[in-house]
Amino acid sequence: MNVESELEKGNFVVGECLKCKKIVWPPSEYCNRCFGNVSIKEGPLQGKIIEFSKQGNDYFCLVEFNENVKIIGKIADDIPQINQSVMVKKCGIQNGDYFFEFTSN
Ligand SMILES: [Zn+2]
């Protein structure tokens, strides 16, 4: 069981270093600060939009969940605004890449 296989199942999780407690993102087997082993932790619930752009009919946002976790994904139900609070609605792995969809409620 690892972070990637949980994401693949649609569960938003992040890694947490067992030694220094740093949140490890993007997913990795070892902590990028102290090389400690990483355990799975439920992903943070609320993030905020720090950037967005429109591609075709879709809006893509860069969402910051905390200082280490920044994720790009699609927002489906709303026109995004900077600093807007969002949650992860869906996540997964598609063609070898992570994909995320956010919702504002
Ligand atoms: Zn560490």
PDB file of C-alpha atoms and ligand atoms in Angstrom:
ATOM      1  CA  MET A   1       0.000   0.000   0.000  1.00  0.00           C
ATOM      2  CA  ASN A   2       1.396   3.371  -0.959  1.00  0.00           C
ATOM      3  CA  VAL A   3       0.271   6.892  -1.738  1.00  0.00           C
ATOM      4  CA  GLU A   4       0.083   6.274  -5.477  1.00  0.00           C
ATOM      5  CA  SER A   5      -2.118   3.214  -5.222  1.00  0.00           C
ATOM      6  CA  GLU A   6      -4.523   5.084  -2.935  1.00  0.00           C
ATOM      7  CA  LEU A   7      -4.682   8.003  -5.372  1.00  0.00           C
ATOM      8  CA  GLU A   8      -5.358   5.548  -8.137  1.00  0.00           C
ATOM      9  CA  LYS A   9      -8.365   4.282  -6.170  1.00  0.00           C
ATOM     10  CA  GLY A  10      -9.620   7.850  -5.827  1.00  0.00           C
ATOM     11  CA  ASN A  11      -8.571   8.412  -2.207  1.00  0.00           C
ATOM     12  CA  PHE A  12      -6.826  11.722  -1.665  1.00  0.00           C
ATOM     13  CA  VAL A  13      -3.851  10.942   0.545  1.00  0.00           C
ATOM     14  CA  VAL A  14      -0.403  12.411   1.004  1.00  0.00           C
ATOM     15  CA  GLY A  15       2.787  11.038   2.470  1.00  0.00           C
ATOM     16  CA  GLU A  16       4.046  11.950   5.917  1.00  0.00           C
ATOM     17  CA  CYS A  17       7.610  11.374   7.019  1.00  0.00           C
ATOM     18  CA  LEU A  18       7.763   9.055  10.033  1.00  0.00           C
ATOM     19  CA  LYS A  19      10.928  10.751  11.256  1.00  0.00           C
ATOM     20  CA  CYS A  20      10.507  14.504  10.790  1.00  0.00           C
ATOM     21  CA  LYS A  21       6.715  14.616  10.145  1.00  0.00           C
ATOM     22  CA  LYS A  22       7.132  16.595   6.950  1.00  0.00           C
ATOM     23  CA  ILE A  23       4.292  16.197   4.452  1.00  0.00           C
ATOM     24  CA  VAL A  24       5.825  14.546   1.420  1.00  0.00           C
ATOM     25  CA  TRP A  25       4.381  15.715  -1.876  1.00  0.00           C
ATOM     26  CA  PRO A  26       4.546  14.763  -4.729  1.00  0.00           C
ATOM     27  CA  PRO A  27       4.358  11.148  -3.567  1.00  0.00           C
ATOM     28  CA  SER A  28       7.675   9.526  -2.883  1.00  0.00           C
ATOM     29  CA  GLU A  29       8.867   6.524  -0.944  1.00  0.00           C
ATOM     30  CA  TYR A  30      11.318   8.553   1.121  1.00  0.00           C
ATOM     31  CA  CYS A  31      11.220  11.967   2.725  1.00  0.00           C
ATOM     32  CA  ASN A  32      12.906  14.591   0.558  1.00  0.00           C
ATOM     33  CA  ARG A  33      14.276  16.334   3.642  1.00  0.00           C
ATOM     34  CA  CYS A  34      15.670  13.560   5.851  1.00  0.00           C
ATOM     35  CA  PHE A  35      15.232  10.383   3.734  1.00  0.00           C
ATOM     36  CA  GLY A  36      13.014   8.873   6.422  1.00  0.00           C
ATOM     37  CA  ASN A  37      10.317   6.367   5.569  1.00  0.00           C
ATOM     38  CA  VAL A  38       6.969   7.764   4.575  1.00  0.00           C
ATOM     39  CA  SER A  39       3.546   6.723   5.822  1.00  0.00           C
ATOM     40  CA  ILE A  40       0.138   7.482   4.365  1.00  0.00           C
ATOM     41  CA  LYS A  41      -1.930  10.285   5.750  1.00  0.00           C
ATOM     42  CA  GLU A  42      -5.353  11.473   4.715  1.00  0.00           C
ATOM     43  CA  GLY A  43      -5.048  14.496   2.439  1.00  0.00           C
ATOM     44  CA  PRO A  44      -5.823  17.964   3.775  1.00  0.00           C
ATOM     45  CA  LEU A  45      -9.485  18.879   3.375  1.00  0.00           C
ATOM     46  CA  GLN A  46      -9.415  22.514   2.399  1.00  0.00           C
ATOM     47  CA  GLY A  47      -7.110  24.261   0.017  1.00  0.00           C
ATOM     48  CA  LYS A  48      -7.180  27.605  -1.679  1.00  0.00           C
ATOM     49  CA  ILE A  49      -6.789  28.631  -5.267  1.00  0.00           C
ATOM     50  CA  ILE A  50      -3.616  30.554  -5.938  1.00  0.00           C
ATOM     51  CA  GLU A  51      -3.730  30.594  -9.735  1.00  0.00           C
ATOM     52  CA  PHE A  52      -6.064  29.501 -12.482  1.00  0.00           C
ATOM     53  CA  SER A  53      -6.334  29.452 -16.244  1.00  0.00           C
ATOM     54  CA  LYS A  54      -8.949  28.575 -18.807  1.00  0.00           C
ATOM     55  CA  GLN A  55      -8.347  25.858 -21.358  1.00  0.00           C
ATOM     56  CA  GLY A  56     -11.220  25.423 -23.778  1.00  0.00           C
ATOM     57  CA  ASN A  57     -14.323  25.173 -21.620  1.00  0.00           C
ATOM     58  CA  ASP A  58     -12.432  24.069 -18.525  1.00  0.00           C
ATOM     59  CA  TYR A  59     -10.775  25.954 -15.732  1.00  0.00           C
ATOM     60  CA  PHE A  60      -7.573  24.571 -14.273  1.00  0.00           C
ATOM     61  CA  CYS A  61      -6.458  25.747 -10.867  1.00  0.00           C
ATOM     62  CA  LEU A  62      -3.303  25.603  -8.840  1.00  0.00           C
ATOM     63  CA  VAL A  63      -4.490  24.878  -5.314  1.00  0.00           C
ATOM     64  CA  GLU A  64      -2.352  25.213  -2.226  1.00  0.00           C
ATOM     65  CA  PHE A  65      -3.278  22.873   0.630  1.00  0.00           C
ATOM     66  CA  ASN A  66      -0.332  23.820   2.764  1.00  0.00           C
ATOM     67  CA  GLU A  67       3.167  25.031   2.070  1.00  0.00           C
ATOM     68  CA  ASN A  68       4.292  21.661   0.734  1.00  0.00           C
ATOM     69  CA  VAL A  69       1.221  20.532  -1.102  1.00  0.00           C
ATOM     70  CA  LYS A  70       0.327  22.361  -4.296  1.00  0.00           C
ATOM     71  CA  ILE A  71      -1.837  20.564  -6.800  1.00  0.00           C
ATOM     72  CA  ILE A  72      -3.076  21.417 -10.276  1.00  0.00           C
ATOM     73  CA  GLY A  73      -6.536  20.250 -11.203  1.00  0.00           C
ATOM     74  CA  LYS A  74      -9.757  21.021 -12.884  1.00  0.00           C
ATOM     75  CA  ILE A  75     -12.614  22.847 -11.256  1.00  0.00           C
ATOM     76  CA  ALA A  76     -15.893  21.723 -12.690  1.00  0.00           C
ATOM     77  CA  ASP A  77     -18.731  23.523 -11.004  1.00  0.00           C
ATOM     78  CA  ASP A  78     -17.656  27.122 -10.748  1.00  0.00           C
ATOM     79  CA  ILE A  79     -15.692  30.014 -12.183  1.00  0.00           C
ATOM     80  CA  PRO A  80     -12.652  30.035  -9.923  1.00  0.00           C
ATOM     81  CA  GLN A  81     -11.457  32.979  -7.879  1.00  0.00           C
ATOM     82  CA  ILE A  82      -8.074  33.595  -6.318  1.00  0.00           C
ATOM     83  CA  ASN A  83      -8.100  32.610  -2.603  1.00  0.00           C
ATOM     84  CA  GLN A  84     -11.310  30.648  -3.016  1.00  0.00           C
ATOM     85  CA  SER A  85     -11.525  27.610  -0.720  1.00  0.00           C
ATOM     86  CA  VAL A  86     -11.879  24.301  -2.498  1.00  0.00           C
ATOM     87  CA  MET A  87     -11.818  20.609  -1.703  1.00  0.00           C
ATOM     88  CA  VAL A  88     -10.722  17.604  -3.700  1.00  0.00           C
ATOM     89  CA  LYS A  89     -13.777  16.094  -5.354  1.00  0.00           C
ATOM     90  CA  LYS A  90     -12.049  13.403  -7.384  1.00  0.00           C
ATOM     91  CA  CYS A  91      -8.544  12.195  -7.877  1.00  0.00           C
ATOM     92  CA  GLY A  92      -6.862   9.421  -9.735  1.00  0.00           C
ATOM     93  CA  ILE A  93      -4.159   8.467 -12.171  1.00  0.00           C
ATOM     94  CA  GLN A  94      -4.783   8.774 -15.898  1.00  0.00           C
ATOM     95  CA  ASN A  95      -2.184   7.885 -18.537  1.00  0.00           C
ATOM     96  CA  GLY A  96       0.500   7.867 -15.867  1.00  0.00           C
ATOM     97  CA  ASP A  97      -0.326  11.344 -14.575  1.00  0.00           C
ATOM     98  CA  TYR A  98      -2.219  12.413 -11.495  1.00  0.00           C
ATOM     99  CA  PHE A  99      -5.465  14.131 -12.111  1.00  0.00           C
ATOM    100  CA  PHE A 100      -7.498  16.108  -9.640  1.00  0.00           C
ATOM    101  CA  GLU A 101     -10.877  17.705  -9.720  1.00  0.00           C
ATOM    102  CA  PHE A 102     -11.848  20.349  -7.189  1.00  0.00           C
ATOM    103  CA  THR A 103     -15.145  21.587  -5.921  1.00  0.00           C
ATOM    104  CA  SER A 104     -15.932  24.732  -3.987  1.00  0.00           C
ATOM    105  CA  ASN A 105     -18.440  23.103  -1.692  1.00  0.00           C
TER     106      ASN A 105
HETATM  107 ZN    ZN B   1      11.690  13.549   7.014  1.00  0.00          ZN
END
